């Protein structure tokens, strides 16, 4: 089992920045891919960014490319999401997710493939 705990959420004005973190514990040594998802009220959960071992390859949703950066600290299996140039439409609950086996391509941004989830951290961007 893997436990994930997110932090770093809060309120920010449009154009500002925020850094989210996710601490992994339990069988975190088994993690191969980690990702950030978000869900706004009344909307489906969507993949934001993912990173997998093996060169730390990354995937981003088109809506955040060039503004968000995902990174992972292999020393403690922590995950981060640096969010710049935030927009009101980025407002959502942000979730950290992980899986043990490596997957490729667009599957990395699909919530279906992740068995481990954190409780989420709220990000609110005001205009």
PDB file of C-alpha atoms in Angstrom:
ATOM      1  CA  UNK A   1       0.000   0.000   0.000  1.00  0.00           C
ATOM      2  CA  UNK A   2       1.020   3.557  -0.722  1.00  0.00           C
ATOM      3  CA  UNK A   3      -0.197   6.599   1.169  1.00  0.00           C
ATOM      4  CA  UNK A   4      -0.168  10.026  -0.449  1.00  0.00           C
ATOM      5  CA  UNK A   5      -0.619  13.389   1.250  1.00  0.00           C
ATOM      6  CA  UNK A   6      -0.867  16.634  -0.710  1.00  0.00           C
ATOM      7  CA  UNK A   7      -0.003  20.112   0.532  1.00  0.00           C
ATOM      8  CA  UNK A   8       0.479  23.604  -0.808  1.00  0.00           C
ATOM      9  CA  UNK A   9      -3.007  24.510  -1.897  1.00  0.00           C
ATOM     10  CA  UNK A  10      -4.582  27.863  -1.194  1.00  0.00           C
ATOM     11  CA  UNK A  11      -5.856  31.042  -2.770  1.00  0.00           C
ATOM     12  CA  UNK A  12      -3.912  33.038  -5.324  1.00  0.00           C
ATOM     13  CA  UNK A  13      -4.665  35.842  -7.752  1.00  0.00           C
ATOM     14  CA  UNK A  14      -4.641  35.285 -11.481  1.00  0.00           C
ATOM     15  CA  UNK A  15      -1.135  35.473 -12.870  1.00  0.00           C
ATOM     16  CA  UNK A  16       0.368  34.237  -9.621  1.00  0.00           C
ATOM     17  CA  UNK A  17       2.191  31.038  -8.758  1.00  0.00           C
ATOM     18  CA  UNK A  18       1.697  28.127  -6.414  1.00  0.00           C
ATOM     19  CA  UNK A  19       3.732  25.012  -5.640  1.00  0.00           C
ATOM     20  CA  UNK A  20       1.998  21.806  -4.684  1.00  0.00           C
ATOM     21  CA  UNK A  21       3.726  18.906  -2.978  1.00  0.00           C
ATOM     22  CA  UNK A  22       2.809  15.290  -2.413  1.00  0.00           C
ATOM     23  CA  UNK A  23       4.497  13.116   0.208  1.00  0.00           C
ATOM     24  CA  UNK A  24       4.496   9.362  -0.407  1.00  0.00           C
ATOM     25  CA  UNK A  25       4.828   6.759   2.324  1.00  0.00           C
ATOM     26  CA  UNK A  26       4.240   3.073   2.820  1.00  0.00           C
ATOM     27  CA  UNK A  27       5.458   0.973  -0.104  1.00  0.00           C
ATOM     28  CA  UNK A  28       6.614   4.111  -1.889  1.00  0.00           C
ATOM     29  CA  UNK A  29       9.725   2.298  -3.157  1.00  0.00           C
ATOM     30  CA  UNK A  30       7.442   0.471  -5.588  1.00  0.00           C
ATOM     31  CA  UNK A  31       6.154   3.621  -7.275  1.00  0.00           C
ATOM     32  CA  UNK A  32       6.920   3.936 -10.959  1.00  0.00           C
ATOM     33  CA  UNK A  33       4.606   6.720 -12.120  1.00  0.00           C
ATOM     34  CA  UNK A  34       3.092   9.664 -10.260  1.00  0.00           C
ATOM     35  CA  UNK A  35       0.680  12.271 -11.494  1.00  0.00           C
ATOM     36  CA  UNK A  36      -1.409  15.298 -10.627  1.00  0.00           C
ATOM     37  CA  UNK A  37      -5.093  15.396 -11.392  1.00  0.00           C
ATOM     38  CA  UNK A  38      -7.674  18.073 -10.741  1.00  0.00           C
ATOM     39  CA  UNK A  39     -11.409  18.232 -10.428  1.00  0.00           C
ATOM     40  CA  UNK A  40     -13.572  21.323 -10.487  1.00  0.00           C
ATOM     41  CA  UNK A  41     -17.167  21.282  -9.203  1.00  0.00           C
ATOM     42  CA  UNK A  42     -19.474  19.612 -11.706  1.00  0.00           C
ATOM     43  CA  UNK A  43     -16.607  18.451 -13.906  1.00  0.00           C
ATOM     44  CA  UNK A  44     -14.795  15.186 -14.405  1.00  0.00           C
ATOM     45  CA  UNK A  45     -11.401  14.568 -12.915  1.00  0.00           C
ATOM     46  CA  UNK A  46      -8.727  15.438 -15.464  1.00  0.00           C
ATOM     47  CA  UNK A  47      -5.049  14.675 -15.738  1.00  0.00           C
ATOM     48  CA  UNK A  48      -2.760  17.664 -15.354  1.00  0.00           C
ATOM     49  CA  UNK A  49       0.766  16.247 -15.421  1.00  0.00           C
ATOM     50  CA  UNK A  50       2.527  12.915 -14.969  1.00  0.00           C
ATOM     51  CA  UNK A  51       6.074  11.715 -14.460  1.00  0.00           C
ATOM     52  CA  UNK A  52       7.488   8.193 -14.663  1.00  0.00           C
ATOM     53  CA  UNK A  53      10.813   6.643 -13.792  1.00  0.00           C
ATOM     54  CA  UNK A  54      13.203   5.773 -16.567  1.00  0.00           C
ATOM     55  CA  UNK A  55      14.497   9.167 -17.539  1.00  0.00           C
ATOM     56  CA  UNK A  56      11.734  10.944 -15.607  1.00  0.00           C
ATOM     57  CA  UNK A  57       9.680  11.363 -18.749  1.00  0.00           C
ATOM     58  CA  UNK A  58       6.780  13.771 -18.351  1.00  0.00           C
ATOM     59  CA  UNK A  59       3.348  14.371 -19.818  1.00  0.00           C
ATOM     60  CA  UNK A  60       1.203  17.497 -19.565  1.00  0.00           C
ATOM     61  CA  UNK A  61      -2.335  18.423 -20.407  1.00  0.00           C
ATOM     62  CA  UNK A  62      -2.469  20.954 -23.238  1.00  0.00           C
ATOM     63  CA  UNK A  63      -4.167  23.444 -20.942  1.00  0.00           C
ATOM     64  CA  UNK A  64      -1.136  23.668 -18.620  1.00  0.00           C
ATOM     65  CA  UNK A  65       1.808  23.210 -20.990  1.00  0.00           C
ATOM     66  CA  UNK A  66       4.336  25.979 -20.555  1.00  0.00           C
ATOM     67  CA  UNK A  67       2.819  27.059 -17.234  1.00  0.00           C
ATOM     68  CA  UNK A  68       3.064  23.998 -14.973  1.00  0.00           C
ATOM     69  CA  UNK A  69       6.121  21.867 -14.209  1.00  0.00           C
ATOM     70  CA  UNK A  70       5.998  18.462 -12.553  1.00  0.00           C
ATOM     71  CA  UNK A  71       9.013  17.108 -10.712  1.00  0.00           C
ATOM     72  CA  UNK A  72       9.826  14.199  -8.466  1.00  0.00           C
ATOM     73  CA  UNK A  73      12.413  13.797  -5.735  1.00  0.00           C
ATOM     74  CA  UNK A  74      13.502  10.164  -5.905  1.00  0.00           C
ATOM     75  CA  UNK A  75      15.248  10.414  -2.537  1.00  0.00           C
ATOM     76  CA  UNK A  76      11.967  10.591  -0.672  1.00  0.00           C
ATOM     77  CA  UNK A  77       9.492   9.877  -3.471  1.00  0.00           C
ATOM     78  CA  UNK A  78       7.932  13.294  -3.118  1.00  0.00           C
ATOM     79  CA  UNK A  79       6.107  14.859  -6.023  1.00  0.00           C
ATOM     80  CA  UNK A  80       5.800  18.546  -6.837  1.00  0.00           C
ATOM     81  CA  UNK A  81       3.804  20.721  -9.188  1.00  0.00           C
ATOM     82  CA  UNK A  82       5.043  24.229  -9.844  1.00  0.00           C
ATOM     83  CA  UNK A  83       2.143  26.252 -11.196  1.00  0.00           C
ATOM     84  CA  UNK A  84       2.866  29.609 -12.816  1.00  0.00           C
ATOM     85  CA  UNK A  85       0.673  32.122 -14.640  1.00  0.00           C
ATOM     86  CA  UNK A  86      -2.370  30.737 -12.901  1.00  0.00           C
ATOM     87  CA  UNK A  87      -5.797  31.365 -14.386  1.00  0.00           C
ATOM     88  CA  UNK A  88      -9.253  31.292 -12.779  1.00  0.00           C
ATOM     89  CA  UNK A  89      -9.986  28.138 -14.790  1.00  0.00           C
ATOM     90  CA  UNK A  90      -7.193  26.389 -12.879  1.00  0.00           C
ATOM     91  CA  UNK A  91      -9.384  26.522  -9.785  1.00  0.00           C
ATOM     92  CA  UNK A  92      -9.986  22.955  -8.632  1.00  0.00           C
ATOM     93  CA  UNK A  93      -9.196  20.306  -6.081  1.00  0.00           C
ATOM     94  CA  UNK A  94      -5.789  18.904  -6.981  1.00  0.00           C
ATOM     95  CA  UNK A  95      -5.007  15.254  -6.338  1.00  0.00           C
ATOM     96  CA  UNK A  96      -1.763  13.324  -6.282  1.00  0.00           C
ATOM     97  CA  UNK A  97      -1.844   9.776  -7.677  1.00  0.00           C
ATOM     98  CA  UNK A  98       0.613   6.913  -8.053  1.00  0.00           C
ATOM     99  CA  UNK A  99       0.991   3.485  -9.590  1.00  0.00           C
ATOM    100  CA  UNK A 100       3.602   0.778  -9.314  1.00  0.00           C
ATOM    101  CA  UNK A 101       4.098  -0.228 -12.934  1.00  0.00           C
ATOM    102  CA  UNK A 102       5.180   2.060 -15.706  1.00  0.00           C
ATOM    103  CA  UNK A 103       2.711   3.115 -18.368  1.00  0.00           C
ATOM    104  CA  UNK A 104       3.227   5.226 -21.422  1.00  0.00           C
ATOM    105  CA  UNK A 105       1.583   7.815 -23.568  1.00  0.00           C
ATOM    106  CA  UNK A 106      -1.784   9.345 -22.882  1.00  0.00           C
ATOM    107  CA  UNK A 107      -2.619   6.656 -20.325  1.00  0.00           C
ATOM    108  CA  UNK A 108      -0.478   8.547 -17.846  1.00  0.00           C
ATOM    109  CA  UNK A 109      -3.107  11.285 -17.695  1.00  0.00           C
ATOM    110  CA  UNK A 110      -6.047   8.961 -17.261  1.00  0.00           C
ATOM    111  CA  UNK A 111      -7.270   8.517 -13.656  1.00  0.00           C
ATOM    112  CA  UNK A 112      -8.332   4.960 -14.505  1.00  0.00           C
ATOM    113  CA  UNK A 113      -4.737   3.713 -14.325  1.00  0.00           C
ATOM    114  CA  UNK A 114      -3.880   4.980 -10.837  1.00  0.00           C
ATOM    115  CA  UNK A 115      -4.785   2.860  -7.796  1.00  0.00           C
ATOM    116  CA  UNK A 116      -3.324   5.161  -5.144  1.00  0.00           C
ATOM    117  CA  UNK A 117      -4.730   8.595  -4.410  1.00  0.00           C
ATOM    118  CA  UNK A 118      -4.306  11.399  -1.923  1.00  0.00           C
ATOM    119  CA  UNK A 119      -7.150  13.360  -0.327  1.00  0.00           C
ATOM    120  CA  UNK A 120      -6.562  16.460  -2.421  1.00  0.00           C
ATOM    121  CA  UNK A 121      -5.629  20.082  -1.848  1.00  0.00           C
ATOM    122  CA  UNK A 122      -7.773  23.002  -3.003  1.00  0.00           C
ATOM    123  CA  UNK A 123      -6.393  25.673  -5.327  1.00  0.00           C
ATOM    124  CA  UNK A 124      -8.512  28.763  -5.894  1.00  0.00           C
ATOM    125  CA  UNK A 125      -7.476  31.378  -8.453  1.00  0.00           C
ATOM    126  CA  UNK A 126      -9.285  34.700  -8.332  1.00  0.00           C
ATOM    127  CA  UNK A 127      -9.475  37.167 -11.191  1.00  0.00           C
TER     128      UNK A 127
END
